[in-house]
Short mmCIF file of C-alpha atoms and ligand atoms in Angstrom, two decimals:
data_model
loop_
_atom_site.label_atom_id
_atom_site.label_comp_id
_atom_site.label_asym_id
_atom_site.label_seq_id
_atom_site.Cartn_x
_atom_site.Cartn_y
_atom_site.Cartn_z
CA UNK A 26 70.91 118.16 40.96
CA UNK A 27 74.37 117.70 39.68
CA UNK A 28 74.89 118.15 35.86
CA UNK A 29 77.00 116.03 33.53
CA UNK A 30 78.01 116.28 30.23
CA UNK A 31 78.19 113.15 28.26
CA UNK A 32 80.24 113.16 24.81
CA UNK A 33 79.53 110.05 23.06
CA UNK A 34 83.10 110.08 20.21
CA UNK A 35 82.52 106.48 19.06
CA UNK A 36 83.63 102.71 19.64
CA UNK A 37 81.76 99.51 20.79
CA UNK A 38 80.05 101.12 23.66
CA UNK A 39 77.75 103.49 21.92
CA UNK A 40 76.42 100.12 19.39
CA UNK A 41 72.95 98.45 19.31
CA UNK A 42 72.54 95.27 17.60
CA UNK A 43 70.11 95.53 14.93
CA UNK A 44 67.55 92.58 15.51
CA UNK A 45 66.48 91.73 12.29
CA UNK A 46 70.11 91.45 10.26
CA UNK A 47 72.12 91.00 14.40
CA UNK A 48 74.56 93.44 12.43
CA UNK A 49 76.22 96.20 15.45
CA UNK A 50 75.28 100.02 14.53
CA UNK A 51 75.40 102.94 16.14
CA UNK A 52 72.45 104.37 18.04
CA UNK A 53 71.35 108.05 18.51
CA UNK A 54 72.92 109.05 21.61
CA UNK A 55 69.86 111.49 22.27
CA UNK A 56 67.82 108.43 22.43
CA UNK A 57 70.46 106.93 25.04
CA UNK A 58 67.76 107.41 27.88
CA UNK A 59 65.26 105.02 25.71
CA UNK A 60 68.33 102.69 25.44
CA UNK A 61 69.26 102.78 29.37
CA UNK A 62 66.61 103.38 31.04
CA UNK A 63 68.47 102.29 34.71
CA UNK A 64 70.10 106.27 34.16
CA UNK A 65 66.73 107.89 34.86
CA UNK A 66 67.35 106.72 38.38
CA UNK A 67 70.31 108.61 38.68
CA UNK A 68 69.84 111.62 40.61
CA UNK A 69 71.72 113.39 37.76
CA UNK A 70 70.88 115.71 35.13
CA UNK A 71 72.66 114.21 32.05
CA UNK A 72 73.59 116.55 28.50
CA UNK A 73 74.71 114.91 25.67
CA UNK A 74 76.88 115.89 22.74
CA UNK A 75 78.25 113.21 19.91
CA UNK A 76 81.05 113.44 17.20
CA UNK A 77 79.68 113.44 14.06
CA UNK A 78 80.31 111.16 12.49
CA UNK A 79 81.37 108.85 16.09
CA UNK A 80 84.99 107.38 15.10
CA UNK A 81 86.52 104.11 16.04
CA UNK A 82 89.04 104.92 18.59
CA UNK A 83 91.78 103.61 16.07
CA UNK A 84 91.13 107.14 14.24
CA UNK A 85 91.39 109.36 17.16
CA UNK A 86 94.22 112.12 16.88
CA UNK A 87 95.47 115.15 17.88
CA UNK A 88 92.70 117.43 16.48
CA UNK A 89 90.02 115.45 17.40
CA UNK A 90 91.45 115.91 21.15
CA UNK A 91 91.26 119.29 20.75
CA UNK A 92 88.13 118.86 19.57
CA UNK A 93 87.23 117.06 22.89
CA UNK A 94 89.35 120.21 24.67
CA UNK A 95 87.07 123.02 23.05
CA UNK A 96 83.63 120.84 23.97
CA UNK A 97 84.88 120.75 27.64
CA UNK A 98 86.57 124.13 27.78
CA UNK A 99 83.30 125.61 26.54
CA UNK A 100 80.75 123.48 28.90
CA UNK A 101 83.26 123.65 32.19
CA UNK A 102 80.95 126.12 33.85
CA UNK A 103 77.90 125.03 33.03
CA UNK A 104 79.06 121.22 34.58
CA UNK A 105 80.28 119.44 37.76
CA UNK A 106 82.14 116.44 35.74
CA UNK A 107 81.97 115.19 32.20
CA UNK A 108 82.40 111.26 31.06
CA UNK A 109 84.03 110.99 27.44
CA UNK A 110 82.81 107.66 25.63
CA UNK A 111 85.59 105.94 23.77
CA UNK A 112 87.00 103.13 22.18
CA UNK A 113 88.91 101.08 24.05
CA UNK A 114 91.80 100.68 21.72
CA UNK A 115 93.56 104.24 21.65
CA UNK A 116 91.43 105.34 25.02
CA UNK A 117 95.05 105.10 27.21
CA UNK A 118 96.74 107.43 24.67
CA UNK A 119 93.10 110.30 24.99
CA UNK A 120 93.20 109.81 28.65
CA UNK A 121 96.87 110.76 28.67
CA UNK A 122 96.87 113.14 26.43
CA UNK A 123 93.99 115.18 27.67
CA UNK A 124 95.47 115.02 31.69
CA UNK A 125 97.89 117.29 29.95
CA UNK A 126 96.01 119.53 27.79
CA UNK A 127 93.76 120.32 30.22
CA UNK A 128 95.85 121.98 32.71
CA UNK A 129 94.47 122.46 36.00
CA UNK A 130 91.25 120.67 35.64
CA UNK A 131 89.43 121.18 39.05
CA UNK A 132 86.62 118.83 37.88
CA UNK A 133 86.09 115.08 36.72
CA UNK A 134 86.40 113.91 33.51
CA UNK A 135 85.88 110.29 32.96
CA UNK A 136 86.84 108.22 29.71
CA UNK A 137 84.89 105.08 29.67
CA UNK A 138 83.30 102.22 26.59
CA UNK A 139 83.12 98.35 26.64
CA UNK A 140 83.87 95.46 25.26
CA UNK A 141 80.87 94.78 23.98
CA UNK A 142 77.77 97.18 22.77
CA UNK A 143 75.71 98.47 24.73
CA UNK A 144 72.88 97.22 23.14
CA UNK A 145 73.89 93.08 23.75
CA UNK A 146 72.34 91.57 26.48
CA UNK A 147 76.27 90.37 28.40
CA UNK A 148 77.53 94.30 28.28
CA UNK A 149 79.68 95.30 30.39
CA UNK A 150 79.20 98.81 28.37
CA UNK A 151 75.71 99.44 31.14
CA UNK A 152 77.81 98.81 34.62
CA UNK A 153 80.69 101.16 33.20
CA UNK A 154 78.55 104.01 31.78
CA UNK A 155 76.18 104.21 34.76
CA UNK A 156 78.80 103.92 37.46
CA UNK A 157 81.27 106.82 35.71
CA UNK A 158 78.39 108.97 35.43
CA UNK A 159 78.19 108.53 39.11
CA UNK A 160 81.74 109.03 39.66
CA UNK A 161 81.96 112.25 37.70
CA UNK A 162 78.78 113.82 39.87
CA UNK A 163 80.66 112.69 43.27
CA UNK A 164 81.30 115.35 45.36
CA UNK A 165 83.22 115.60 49.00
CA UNK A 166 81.28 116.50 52.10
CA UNK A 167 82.29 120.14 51.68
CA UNK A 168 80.79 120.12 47.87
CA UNK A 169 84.41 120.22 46.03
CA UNK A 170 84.21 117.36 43.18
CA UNK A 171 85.63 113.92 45.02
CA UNK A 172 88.24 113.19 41.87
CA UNK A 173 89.25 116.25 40.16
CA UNK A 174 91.17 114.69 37.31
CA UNK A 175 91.29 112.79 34.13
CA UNK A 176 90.50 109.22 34.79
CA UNK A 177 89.46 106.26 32.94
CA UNK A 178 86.80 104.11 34.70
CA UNK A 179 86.90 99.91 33.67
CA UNK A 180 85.52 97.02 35.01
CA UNK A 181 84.97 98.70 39.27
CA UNK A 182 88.61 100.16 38.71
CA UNK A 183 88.68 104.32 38.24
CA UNK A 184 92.57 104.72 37.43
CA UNK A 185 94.51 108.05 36.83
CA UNK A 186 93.90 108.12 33.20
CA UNK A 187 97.72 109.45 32.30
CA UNK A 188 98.69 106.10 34.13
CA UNK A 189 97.00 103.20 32.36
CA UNK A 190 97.64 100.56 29.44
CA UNK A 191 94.75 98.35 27.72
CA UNK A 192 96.27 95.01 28.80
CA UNK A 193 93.64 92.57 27.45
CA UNK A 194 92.02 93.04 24.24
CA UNK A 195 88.99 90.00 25.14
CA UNK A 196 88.41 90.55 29.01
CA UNK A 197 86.16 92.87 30.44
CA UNK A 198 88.72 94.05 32.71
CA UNK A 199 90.42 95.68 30.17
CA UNK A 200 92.77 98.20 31.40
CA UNK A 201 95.18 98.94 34.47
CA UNK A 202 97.70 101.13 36.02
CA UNK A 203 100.34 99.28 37.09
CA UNK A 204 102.54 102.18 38.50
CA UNK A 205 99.70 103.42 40.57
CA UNK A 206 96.91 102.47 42.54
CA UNK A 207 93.86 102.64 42.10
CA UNK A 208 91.51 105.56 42.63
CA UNK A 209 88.58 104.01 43.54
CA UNK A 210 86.52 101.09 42.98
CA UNK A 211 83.27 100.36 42.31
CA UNK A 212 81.78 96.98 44.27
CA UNK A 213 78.89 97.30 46.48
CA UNK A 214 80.20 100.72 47.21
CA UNK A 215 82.30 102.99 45.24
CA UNK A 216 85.40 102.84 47.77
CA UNK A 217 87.32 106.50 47.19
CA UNK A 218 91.21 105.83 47.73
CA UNK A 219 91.26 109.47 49.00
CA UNK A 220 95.20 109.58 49.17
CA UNK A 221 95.78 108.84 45.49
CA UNK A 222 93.27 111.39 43.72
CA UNK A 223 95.03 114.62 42.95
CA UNK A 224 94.05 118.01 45.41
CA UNK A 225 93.72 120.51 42.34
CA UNK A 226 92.50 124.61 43.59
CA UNK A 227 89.58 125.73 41.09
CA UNK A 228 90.30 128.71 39.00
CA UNK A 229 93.12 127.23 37.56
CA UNK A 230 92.07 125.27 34.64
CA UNK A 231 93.99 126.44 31.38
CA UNK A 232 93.20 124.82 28.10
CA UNK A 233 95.83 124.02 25.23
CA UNK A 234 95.04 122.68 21.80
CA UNK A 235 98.13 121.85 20.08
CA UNK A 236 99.92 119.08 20.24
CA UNK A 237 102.94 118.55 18.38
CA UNK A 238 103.43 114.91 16.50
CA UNK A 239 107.37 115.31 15.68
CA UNK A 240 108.26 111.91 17.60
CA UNK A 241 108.64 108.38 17.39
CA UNK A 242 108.17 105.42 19.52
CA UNK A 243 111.17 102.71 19.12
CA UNK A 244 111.33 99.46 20.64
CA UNK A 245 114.82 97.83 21.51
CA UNK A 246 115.18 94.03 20.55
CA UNK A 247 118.50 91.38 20.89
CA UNK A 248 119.73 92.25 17.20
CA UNK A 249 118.85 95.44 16.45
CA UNK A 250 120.45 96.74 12.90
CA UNK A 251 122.59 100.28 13.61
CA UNK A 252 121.63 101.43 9.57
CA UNK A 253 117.86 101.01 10.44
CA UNK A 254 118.53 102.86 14.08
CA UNK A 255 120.41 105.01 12.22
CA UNK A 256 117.93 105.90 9.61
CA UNK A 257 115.35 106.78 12.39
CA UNK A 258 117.15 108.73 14.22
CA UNK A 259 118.40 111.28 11.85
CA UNK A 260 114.80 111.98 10.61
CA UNK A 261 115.21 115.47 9.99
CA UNK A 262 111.99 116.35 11.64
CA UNK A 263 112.13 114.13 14.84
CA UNK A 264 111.99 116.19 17.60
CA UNK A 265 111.90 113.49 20.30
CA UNK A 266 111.91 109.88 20.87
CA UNK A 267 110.18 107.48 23.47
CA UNK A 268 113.10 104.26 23.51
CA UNK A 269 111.57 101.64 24.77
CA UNK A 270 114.36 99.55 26.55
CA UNK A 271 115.16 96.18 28.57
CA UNK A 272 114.01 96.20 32.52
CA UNK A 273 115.41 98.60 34.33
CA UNK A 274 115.71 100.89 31.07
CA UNK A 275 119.05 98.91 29.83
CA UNK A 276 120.34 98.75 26.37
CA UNK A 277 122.75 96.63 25.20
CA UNK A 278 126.34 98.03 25.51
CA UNK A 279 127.15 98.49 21.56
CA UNK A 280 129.13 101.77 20.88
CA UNK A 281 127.57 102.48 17.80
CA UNK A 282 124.00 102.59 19.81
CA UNK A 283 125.43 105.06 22.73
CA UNK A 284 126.84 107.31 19.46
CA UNK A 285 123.90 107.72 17.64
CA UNK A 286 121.94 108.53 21.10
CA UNK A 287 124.81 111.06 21.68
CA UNK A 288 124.16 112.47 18.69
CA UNK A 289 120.77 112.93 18.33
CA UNK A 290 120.99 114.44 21.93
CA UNK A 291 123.30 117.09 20.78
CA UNK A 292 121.17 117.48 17.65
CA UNK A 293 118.23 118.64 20.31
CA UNK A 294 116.34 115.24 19.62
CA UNK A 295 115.05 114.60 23.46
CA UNK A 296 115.21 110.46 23.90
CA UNK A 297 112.91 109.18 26.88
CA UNK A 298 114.20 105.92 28.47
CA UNK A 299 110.68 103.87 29.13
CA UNK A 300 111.12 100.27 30.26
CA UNK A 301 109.32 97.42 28.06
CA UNK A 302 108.05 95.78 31.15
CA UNK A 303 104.41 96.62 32.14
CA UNK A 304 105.20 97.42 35.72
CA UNK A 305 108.58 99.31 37.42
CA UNK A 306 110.56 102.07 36.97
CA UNK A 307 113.60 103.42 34.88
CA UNK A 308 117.13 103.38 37.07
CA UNK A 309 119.35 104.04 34.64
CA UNK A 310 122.38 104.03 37.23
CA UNK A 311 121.51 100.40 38.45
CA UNK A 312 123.61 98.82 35.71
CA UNK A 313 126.58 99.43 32.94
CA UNK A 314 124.02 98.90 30.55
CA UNK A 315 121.63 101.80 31.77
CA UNK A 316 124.49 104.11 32.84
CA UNK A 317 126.09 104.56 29.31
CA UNK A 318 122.68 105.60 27.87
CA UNK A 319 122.60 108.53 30.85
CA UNK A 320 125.99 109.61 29.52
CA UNK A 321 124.53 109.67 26.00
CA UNK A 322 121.72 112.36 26.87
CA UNK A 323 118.72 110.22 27.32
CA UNK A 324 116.36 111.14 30.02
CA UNK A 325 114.67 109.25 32.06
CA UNK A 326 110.97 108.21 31.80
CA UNK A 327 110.63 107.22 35.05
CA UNK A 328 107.68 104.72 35.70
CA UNK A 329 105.81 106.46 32.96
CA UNK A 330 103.25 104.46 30.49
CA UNK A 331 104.58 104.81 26.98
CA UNK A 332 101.12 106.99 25.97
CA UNK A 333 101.96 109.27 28.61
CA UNK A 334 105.64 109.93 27.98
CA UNK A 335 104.87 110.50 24.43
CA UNK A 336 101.80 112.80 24.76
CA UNK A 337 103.43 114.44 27.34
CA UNK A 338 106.11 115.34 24.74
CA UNK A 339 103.48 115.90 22.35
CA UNK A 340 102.19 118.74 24.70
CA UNK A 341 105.71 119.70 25.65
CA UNK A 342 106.83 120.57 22.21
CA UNK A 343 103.49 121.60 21.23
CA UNK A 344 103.73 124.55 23.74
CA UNK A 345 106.88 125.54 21.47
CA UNK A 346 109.31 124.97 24.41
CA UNK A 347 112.99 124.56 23.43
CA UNK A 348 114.28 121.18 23.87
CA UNK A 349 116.05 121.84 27.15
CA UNK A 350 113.11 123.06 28.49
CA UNK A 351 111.38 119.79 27.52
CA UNK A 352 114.15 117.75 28.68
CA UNK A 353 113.57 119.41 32.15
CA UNK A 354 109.92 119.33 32.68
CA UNK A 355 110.27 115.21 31.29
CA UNK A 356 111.35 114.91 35.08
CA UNK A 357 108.36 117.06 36.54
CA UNK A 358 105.10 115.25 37.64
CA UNK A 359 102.54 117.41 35.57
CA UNK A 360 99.63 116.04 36.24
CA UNK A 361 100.59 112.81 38.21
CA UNK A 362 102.10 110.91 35.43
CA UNK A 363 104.85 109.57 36.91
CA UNK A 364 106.07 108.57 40.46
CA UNK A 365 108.73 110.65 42.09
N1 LIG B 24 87.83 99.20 17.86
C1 LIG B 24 87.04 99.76 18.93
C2 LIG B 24 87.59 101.14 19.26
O1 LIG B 24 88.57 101.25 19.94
C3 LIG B 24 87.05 98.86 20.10
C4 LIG B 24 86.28 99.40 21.28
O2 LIG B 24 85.46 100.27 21.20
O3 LIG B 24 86.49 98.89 22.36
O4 LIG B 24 87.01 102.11 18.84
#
């Protein structure tokens, strides 16, 4: 029987609704067999472990990845995949930052919740619990685990979990990739799109636990002040920056704006051109208004999510590389993050 670990860190998934005050509380995750009883069909032997106290995604950080780091690092023998429970809100920034921190993951390791408790009669928190369990004890016909990677599993859709965005804060289908397919999904079969999911050798999987936070995510907009731009970028401790820009990655063609990019560049600040549209890619040569920000240092994001880019920095930085070094590997695939 395969064996997965379940770690239960909070959000609406893991709530029951109390039925004599209707209020939502949390349940005991060791009871989650009473709860679902459809998993004891699963030919799956299922573990548990919870944060204690569970945390609303909206508190999740840097150390409590790591936390979720050391309980995989120190279970990865002893499993064939692992599904991480999690709020939906912040889940795209944990999937993304964990496809980095844990370097050469051979084995699944699937972030799921819902949008509505488990214990309410509509979930969708049952369909997407049961089916990523599934997903994280598939295996190929010659016994290697079918997706060795981070993913987040939503609504039938498993998508490369560096590559998605929450997109609807209501709908059941909740999250998607829009830079990359999907890696399977889930209707009467699960359907495996076998030349998306990453090929990853076993014996390679390397752990890291710090992340560093040094950064800032900025957001263009017609009328942007250059004191306030100013202000932000000279931050003494900034150590990079993830600019979100127009289309394309296109800024408007102010000299003041290409000056204080320049200069932060030179001060080591690395700037990451990320497009504000949900779907596409950074070409910063395309147009005037892209090319003058290439001349001013910033790098190019490709057709990155914004959690990615900026956890990948987080990791970058956190490894204690210099900020050419970073600047370099910003245009390296890690761990499928962005299309090249
Ligand atoms: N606020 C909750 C969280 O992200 C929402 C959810 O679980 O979906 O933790």
């Amino acid at each position: 029987m395969k064996k997965v670990l379940l770690v239960y860190t909070g959000g609406t998934i893991g709530m029951i609704q109390n039925p004599l005050t209707g209020a939502l509380e949390s349940f005991d995750f060791d009871q989650l067999l009473n709860h679902v009883p459809e998993l004891r069909q699963l030919p799956v032997d299922i573990a548990t472990r919870t944060f204690d106290p569970p945390i609303d995604s909206s508190d999740m950080d840097p150390l409590q990845w790591a936390k979720l780091v050391r309980i995989i690092d120190d279970a990865y023998d002893a499993f064939d995949g692992f599904v991480v429970l999690h709020g939906t809100d912040t889940m795209a920034f944990t999937a993304s930052a964990l496809s980095f921190m844990l370097e050469g993951l051979a084995k699944p390791v699937i972030l799921t919740g819902s949008q509505l408790p488990i214990g309410m009669l509509r979930t969708d928190g049952k369909e997407n619990l049961i089916t990523s369990i599934e997903i994280a004890a598939a295996t190929r016909p010659d016994g290697t685990p079918r997706v060795p990677e981070v993913c987040v599993f939503f609504h039938e859709k498993l998508m490369r979990g560096n590559r998605v965005t929450k997109s609807s804060a209501d709908e059941f289908d909740a999250f998607e990739s829009f830079n990359c397919p999907h890696l399977a999904t889930a209707g009467v079969d699960i359907t495996y799109n076998e030349n998306e999911i990453l090929r990853r050798t076993p014996g390679t999987f390397r752990p890291h636990y710090t992340m560093d936070t040094h950064l800032l995510i900025f957001s263009l907009f017609p009328g942007i002040r250059p004191e306030i731009v100013k202000e932000m970028l000279s931050a003494p401790t900034l150590k990079g920056v993830i600019f979100r820009t127009f289309g394309s990655g296109n800024a408007p063609q102010q000299p003041w704006l290409s000056e204080l990019l320049a200069e932060a560049t030179r001060q080591g600040k690395v700037i990451v051109n990320i497009t504000q549209c949900t779907g596409g890619c950074v070409a910063m040569k395309r147009y005037e208004t892209g090319l003058q920000l290439l001349e001013a240092g910033v790098v190019s994001g490709h057709d990155s999510t914004v959690e990615a880019a900026l956890t990948k920095l987080m990791y970058l930085f956190g490894k204690g590389l210099s900020s050419t070094e970073v600047r370099r590997q910003m245009a390296l695939s890690l761990a499928g993050e962005i299309t090249l």
